[in-house]
GROMACS .gro file of C-alpha atoms in nm:
model
  305
    1UNK     CA    1  12.167  17.708   6.336
    2UNK     CA    2  11.950  17.713   6.646
    3UNK     CA    3  11.746  18.034   6.681
    4UNK     CA    4  11.811  18.260   6.978
    5UNK     CA    5  11.541  18.227   7.244
    6UNK     CA    6  11.373  18.553   7.324
    7UNK     CA    7  11.097  18.667   7.557
    8UNK     CA    8  10.812  18.881   7.430
    9UNK     CA    9  10.549  19.079   7.614
   10UNK     CA   10  10.657  19.143   7.972
   11UNK     CA   11  11.013  19.022   8.026
   12UNK     CA   12  11.250  18.990   8.317
   13UNK     CA   13  11.608  19.102   8.340
   14UNK     CA   14  11.746  18.750   8.385
   15UNK     CA   15  11.944  18.593   8.106
   16UNK     CA   16  11.719  18.388   7.879
   17UNK     CA   17  11.797  18.018   7.874
   18UNK     CA   18  11.921  17.866   7.551
   19UNK     CA   19  11.828  17.533   7.395
   20UNK     CA   20  12.078  17.253   7.390
   21UNK     CA   21  12.117  16.958   7.157
   22UNK     CA   22  12.224  16.727   7.440
   23UNK     CA   23  12.018  16.410   7.439
   24UNK     CA   24  11.865  16.269   7.755
   25UNK     CA   25  11.662  15.959   7.833
   26UNK     CA   26  11.312  16.027   7.968
   27UNK     CA   27  11.124  15.717   8.077
   28UNK     CA   28  10.747  15.706   8.041
   29UNK     CA   29  10.557  15.731   8.370
   30UNK     CA   30  10.368  15.427   8.491
   31UNK     CA   31   9.991  15.452   8.531
   32UNK     CA   32   9.870  15.409   8.893
   33UNK     CA   33   9.658  15.093   8.898
   34UNK     CA   34   9.582  14.982   9.254
   35UNK     CA   35   9.252  14.854   9.327
   36UNK     CA   36   7.678  17.372   9.613
   37UNK     CA   37   7.843  17.646   9.486
   38UNK     CA   38   8.030  17.578   9.168
   39UNK     CA   39   8.339  17.790   9.116
   40UNK     CA   40   8.532  17.655   8.822
   41UNK     CA   41   8.858  17.840   8.770
   42UNK     CA   42   8.960  17.860   8.405
   43UNK     CA   43   9.330  17.869   8.306
   44UNK     CA   44   9.420  18.128   8.045
   45UNK     CA   45   9.713  18.238   7.831
   46UNK     CA   46   9.668  18.616   7.790
   47UNK     CA   47  10.017  18.670   7.650
   48UNK     CA   48  10.123  18.925   7.911
   49UNK     CA   49  10.446  18.736   7.982
   50UNK     CA   50  10.570  18.489   7.722
   51UNK     CA   51  10.895  18.319   7.625
   52UNK     CA   52  10.952  18.167   7.280
   53UNK     CA   53  11.199  17.950   7.096
   54UNK     CA   54  11.224  17.637   6.880
   55UNK     CA   55  10.848  17.604   6.817
   56UNK     CA   56  10.775  17.642   7.190
   57UNK     CA   57  10.578  17.919   7.360
   58UNK     CA   58  10.561  17.942   7.740
   59UNK     CA   59  10.294  18.177   7.873
   60UNK     CA   60  10.393  18.268   8.228
   61UNK     CA   61  10.132  18.539   8.275
   62UNK     CA   62   9.954  18.364   8.562
   63UNK     CA   63  10.227  18.209   8.772
   64UNK     CA   64  10.073  18.355   9.088
   65UNK     CA   65   9.764  18.144   9.013
   66UNK     CA   66   9.971  17.826   9.030
   67UNK     CA   67  10.007  17.723   8.667
   68UNK     CA   68  10.199  17.779   8.345
   69UNK     CA   69  10.066  17.742   7.990
   70UNK     CA   70  10.280  17.576   7.721
   71UNK     CA   71  10.226  17.545   7.347
   72UNK     CA   72  10.422  17.352   7.084
   73UNK     CA   73  10.396  17.448   6.717
   74UNK     CA   74  10.640  17.199   6.567
   75UNK     CA   75  10.600  16.868   6.384
   76UNK     CA   76  10.746  16.627   6.640
   77UNK     CA   77  10.490  16.367   6.749
   78UNK     CA   78  10.618  16.317   7.104
   79UNK     CA   79  10.686  16.613   7.331
   80UNK     CA   80  10.774  16.590   7.700
   81UNK     CA   81  10.756  16.865   7.960
   82UNK     CA   82  10.964  16.855   8.277
   83UNK     CA   83  10.891  17.093   8.565
   84UNK     CA   84  11.091  17.105   8.888
   85UNK     CA   85  11.133  17.347   9.176
   86UNK     CA   86  11.500  17.380   9.261
   87UNK     CA   87  11.654  17.039   9.319
   88UNK     CA   88  11.321  16.888   9.420
   89UNK     CA   89  11.090  16.641   9.250
   90UNK     CA   90  11.081  16.651   8.870
   91UNK     CA   91  10.732  16.628   8.722
   92UNK     CA   92  10.721  16.484   8.370
   93UNK     CA   93  10.422  16.536   8.140
   94UNK     CA   94  10.328  16.464   7.782
   95UNK     CA   95  10.234  16.771   7.581
   96UNK     CA   96   9.950  16.635   7.369
   97UNK     CA   97   9.808  16.942   7.192
   98UNK     CA   98   9.959  17.106   6.884
   99UNK     CA   99   9.924  17.477   6.813
  100UNK     CA  100   9.719  17.512   7.132
  101UNK     CA  101   9.809  17.576   7.495
  102UNK     CA  102   9.799  17.313   7.767
  103UNK     CA  103   9.802  17.393   8.138
  104UNK     CA  104  10.064  17.255   8.379
  105UNK     CA  105  10.040  17.304   8.757
  106UNK     CA  106  10.309  17.445   8.985
  107UNK     CA  107  10.240  17.231   9.289
  108UNK     CA  108  10.554  17.267   9.499
  109UNK     CA  109  10.485  17.613   9.642
  110UNK     CA  110  10.682  17.936   9.605
  111UNK     CA  111  11.029  17.933   9.455
  112UNK     CA  112  11.228  17.904   9.134
  113UNK     CA  113  11.101  17.647   8.885
  114UNK     CA  114  11.276  17.512   8.579
  115UNK     CA  115  11.051  17.436   8.282
  116UNK     CA  116  11.202  17.222   8.007
  117UNK     CA  117  11.052  17.111   7.677
  118UNK     CA  118  11.190  16.804   7.497
  119UNK     CA  119  11.141  16.668   7.145
  120UNK     CA  120  11.159  16.295   7.086
  121UNK     CA  121  11.462  16.164   6.899
  122UNK     CA  122  11.391  15.790   6.908
  123UNK     CA  123  11.242  15.554   7.164
  124UNK     CA  124  11.293  15.712   7.506
  125UNK     CA  125  11.565  15.952   7.385
  126UNK     CA  126  11.473  16.321   7.384
  127UNK     CA  127  11.653  16.640   7.290
  128UNK     CA  128  11.593  16.958   7.489
  129UNK     CA  129  11.429  17.216   7.264
  130UNK     CA  130  11.369  17.494   7.513
  131UNK     CA  131  11.403  17.579   7.882
  132UNK     CA  132  11.312  17.866   8.110
  133UNK     CA  133  11.358  17.947   8.477
  134UNK     CA  134  11.050  18.098   8.641
  135UNK     CA  135  11.021  18.267   8.980
  136UNK     CA  136  10.688  18.175   9.134
  137UNK     CA  137  10.510  18.353   9.418
  138UNK     CA  138  10.159  18.214   9.460
  139UNK     CA  139   9.867  18.439   9.547
  140UNK     CA  140   9.778  18.159   9.791
  141UNK     CA  141   9.895  17.802   9.844
  142UNK     CA  142   9.563  17.643   9.745
  143UNK     CA  143   9.532  17.769   9.387
  144UNK     CA  144   9.729  17.489   9.215
  145UNK     CA  145   9.477  17.246   9.364
  146UNK     CA  146   9.167  17.435   9.251
  147UNK     CA  147   9.238  17.479   8.881
  148UNK     CA  148   9.187  17.197   8.630
  149UNK     CA  149   9.494  17.035   8.476
  150UNK     CA  150   9.576  16.726   8.268
  151UNK     CA  151   9.506  16.486   8.554
  152UNK     CA  152   9.201  16.664   8.695
  153UNK     CA  153   9.047  16.790   8.372
  154UNK     CA  154   8.705  16.954   8.387
  155UNK     CA  155   8.494  17.250   8.278
  156UNK     CA  156   8.195  17.421   8.438
  157UNK     CA  157   7.949  17.236   8.214
  158UNK     CA  158   8.092  16.884   8.246
  159UNK     CA  159   7.863  16.615   8.388
  160UNK     CA  160   8.095  16.531   8.678
  161UNK     CA  161   8.077  16.889   8.805
  162UNK     CA  162   7.697  16.881   8.777
  163UNK     CA  163   7.684  16.548   8.961
  164UNK     CA  164   7.898  16.690   9.239
  165UNK     CA  165   7.646  16.971   9.284
  166UNK     CA  166   7.362  16.720   9.311
  167UNK     CA  167   7.550  16.498   9.554
  168UNK     CA  168   7.630  16.786   9.792
  169UNK     CA  169   7.318  17.001   9.756
  170UNK     CA  170   7.202  16.917  10.110
  171UNK     CA  171   7.490  17.101  10.281
  172UNK     CA  172   7.712  17.408  10.271
  173UNK     CA  173   7.971  17.256  10.505
  174UNK     CA  174   8.298  17.164  10.331
  175UNK     CA  175   8.369  16.859  10.547
  176UNK     CA  176   8.022  16.724  10.487
  177UNK     CA  177   8.066  16.780  10.113
  178UNK     CA  178   8.387  16.579  10.122
  179UNK     CA  179   8.209  16.296  10.301
  180UNK     CA  180   7.919  16.298  10.054
  181UNK     CA  181   8.149  16.301   9.750
  182UNK     CA  182   8.359  16.021   9.899
  183UNK     CA  183   8.055  15.803   9.970
  184UNK     CA  184   7.910  15.869   9.626
  185UNK     CA  185   8.232  15.776   9.446
  186UNK     CA  186   8.285  15.459   9.649
  187UNK     CA  187   7.926  15.345   9.588
  188UNK     CA  188   7.889  15.455   9.224
  189UNK     CA  189   8.213  15.318   9.076
  190UNK     CA  190   8.359  14.970   9.057
  191UNK     CA  191   8.722  14.885   8.994
  192UNK     CA  192   8.790  14.811   8.627
  193UNK     CA  193   9.028  14.515   8.624
  194UNK     CA  194   9.027  14.488   8.244
  195UNK     CA  195   9.130  14.851   8.208
  196UNK     CA  196   9.401  14.807   8.470
  197UNK     CA  197   9.544  14.515   8.272
  198UNK     CA  198   9.562  14.706   7.943
  199UNK     CA  199   9.611  15.075   8.028
  200UNK     CA  200   9.917  15.238   7.870
  201UNK     CA  201  10.163  15.497   7.996
  202UNK     CA  202  10.034  15.846   7.924
  203UNK     CA  203   9.674  15.761   8.016
  204UNK     CA  204   9.475  16.061   8.141
  205UNK     CA  205   9.136  16.027   8.314
  206UNK     CA  206   8.821  16.145   8.135
  207UNK     CA  207   8.595  16.203   8.434
  208UNK     CA  208   8.267  16.214   8.242
  209UNK     CA  209   8.348  15.889   8.062
  210UNK     CA  210   8.436  15.725   8.394
  211UNK     CA  211   8.104  15.830   8.548
  212UNK     CA  212   7.913  15.708   8.243
  213UNK     CA  213   8.089  15.370   8.252
  214UNK     CA  214   8.049  15.349   8.632
  215UNK     CA  215   8.395  15.196   8.662
  216UNK     CA  216   8.760  15.292   8.652
  217UNK     CA  217   9.110  15.248   8.791
  218UNK     CA  218   9.237  15.433   9.098
  219UNK     CA  219   9.355  15.723   8.882
  220UNK     CA  220   8.994  15.765   8.766
  221UNK     CA  221   8.847  15.750   9.117
  222UNK     CA  222   9.085  16.017   9.243
  223UNK     CA  223   9.025  16.242   8.940
  224UNK     CA  224   8.646  16.219   8.975
  225UNK     CA  225   8.661  16.314   9.343
  226UNK     CA  226   8.911  16.594   9.284
  227UNK     CA  227   8.690  16.734   9.006
  228UNK     CA  228   8.380  16.740   9.225
  229UNK     CA  229   8.563  16.904   9.514
  230UNK     CA  230   8.772  17.157   9.321
  231UNK     CA  231   8.467  17.276   9.130
  232UNK     CA  232   8.309  17.362   9.467
  233UNK     CA  233   8.614  17.560   9.576
  234UNK     CA  234   8.753  17.285   9.801
  235UNK     CA  235   9.129  17.248   9.741
  236UNK     CA  236   9.211  16.889   9.655
  237UNK     CA  237   9.541  16.723   9.565
  238UNK     CA  238   9.546  16.421   9.338
  239UNK     CA  239   9.835  16.225   9.488
  240UNK     CA  240  10.028  15.954   9.306
  241UNK     CA  241  10.260  15.721   9.493
  242UNK     CA  242  10.282  15.375   9.639
  243UNK     CA  243  10.075  15.159   9.867
  244UNK     CA  244  10.319  14.885   9.949
  245UNK     CA  245  10.483  14.810   9.613
  246UNK     CA  246  10.177  14.904   9.404
  247UNK     CA  247  10.164  15.234   9.212
  248UNK     CA  248   9.847  15.404   9.324
  249UNK     CA  249   9.649  15.731   9.336
  250UNK     CA  250   9.444  15.894   9.612
  251UNK     CA  251   9.349  16.244   9.728
  252UNK     CA  252   9.430  16.493  10.004
  253UNK     CA  253   9.189  16.773  10.090
  254UNK     CA  254   9.194  17.115  10.256
  255UNK     CA  255   8.909  17.259  10.462
  256UNK     CA  256   8.906  17.567  10.687
  257UNK     CA  257   8.809  17.346  10.982
  258UNK     CA  258   9.103  17.108  10.945
  259UNK     CA  259   9.369  17.270  10.727
  260UNK     CA  260   9.545  17.033  10.488
  261UNK     CA  261   9.463  16.676  10.575
  262UNK     CA  262   9.755  16.498  10.413
  263UNK     CA  263   9.626  16.147  10.377
  264UNK     CA  264   9.369  16.143  10.656
  265UNK     CA  265   9.033  16.274  10.550
  266UNK     CA  266   8.729  16.054  10.624
  267UNK     CA  267   8.599  16.081  10.981
  268UNK     CA  268   8.408  15.773  11.099
  269UNK     CA  269   8.300  15.928  11.429
  270UNK     CA  270   8.617  15.824  11.609
  271UNK     CA  271   8.912  15.900  11.381
  272UNK     CA  272   9.009  16.014  11.033
  273UNK     CA  273   9.035  15.748  10.762
  274UNK     CA  274   9.276  15.771  10.471
  275UNK     CA  275   9.094  15.908  10.169
  276UNK     CA  276   9.136  15.615   9.933
  277UNK     CA  277   8.812  15.569   9.738
  278UNK     CA  278   8.945  15.286   9.520
  279UNK     CA  279   9.024  15.044   9.800
  280UNK     CA  280   8.710  15.135   9.993
  281UNK     CA  281   8.500  15.068   9.681
  282UNK     CA  282   8.668  14.748   9.561
  283UNK     CA  283   8.682  14.617   9.917
  284UNK     CA  284   8.315  14.701   9.980
  285UNK     CA  285   8.421  14.894  10.292
  286UNK     CA  286   8.516  14.572  10.469
  287UNK     CA  287   8.667  14.605  10.816
  288UNK     CA  288   9.009  14.486  10.697
  289UNK     CA  289   9.015  14.728  10.402
  290UNK     CA  290   8.905  15.024  10.614
  291UNK     CA  291   9.174  14.937  10.868
  292UNK     CA  292   9.438  14.924  10.593
  293UNK     CA  293   9.345  15.256  10.431
  294UNK     CA  294   9.319  15.416  10.774
  295UNK     CA  295   9.690  15.352  10.833
  296UNK     CA  296   9.890  15.632  10.668
  297UNK     CA  297  10.212  15.429  10.699
  298UNK     CA  298  10.084  15.209  10.415
  299UNK     CA  299  10.112  15.502  10.171
  300UNK     CA  300  10.412  15.684  10.022
  301UNK     CA  301  10.339  15.994   9.813
  302UNK     CA  302  10.553  16.065   9.505
  303UNK     CA  303  10.368  16.340   9.315
  304UNK     CA  304  10.084  16.583   9.390
  305UNK     CA  305   9.881  16.728   9.103
   0.00000   0.00000   0.00000
């Protein structure tokens, strides 16, 4: 018999969702491959508001900060998380830790989110173990893009954060910091074709390892830049989508001077260029590459982390 799901700590008056044995197919996500003052926010699971059932614990204590913490205590080797706001985009994640919380961002703004946890049955078939509806009202819209998460994973003492401080130490201006971080990333990293040819679904960037190797795929470039900027309190989205037919990753940035610059971020003295460090690096900033990445119509966003 399936146990009844119950909330502990602070609870709401809404009816608690129940698990279902209905099987669904969840395809693995592709990996995108296309060629100061440090203020590191730390996610936490204080247990003020939690929901439990079927070896799953959801800590919803800090929804206003733009994230939810999830822990799985069972024996299943493959766990998937799906998070969606209303009928919008569904974000699918692997839950890799066991008996420890992982952080998952709430990147679609205020509203009602569904959080579902699935256990693997066989292959790409999964059974829903637990679900919960969460009402989210962010303290501000930028918080989901300041905290670390699976895709932009960093701590205050990681080398990438320290490097970002060194790269931007000459200025206190956010736009100038963005420019310096962009130039550093483009010049310091080269595109790793061997990694692109062998990387598997579920890959997550390790920013310090990427910096040490001085090479990476587009996912790595975007994660390194987002780490450097977020750790200096500059909101930064890691965006995954398509450039033409190629699955790719890039970043969008917020500054007080500009607001959100969705796709256009690097100013060359005449106009904003699309913030795409991978293409700029692998193309050695050639005129044709800079023209391509400066055209926002070449990019279609799918997810923002």
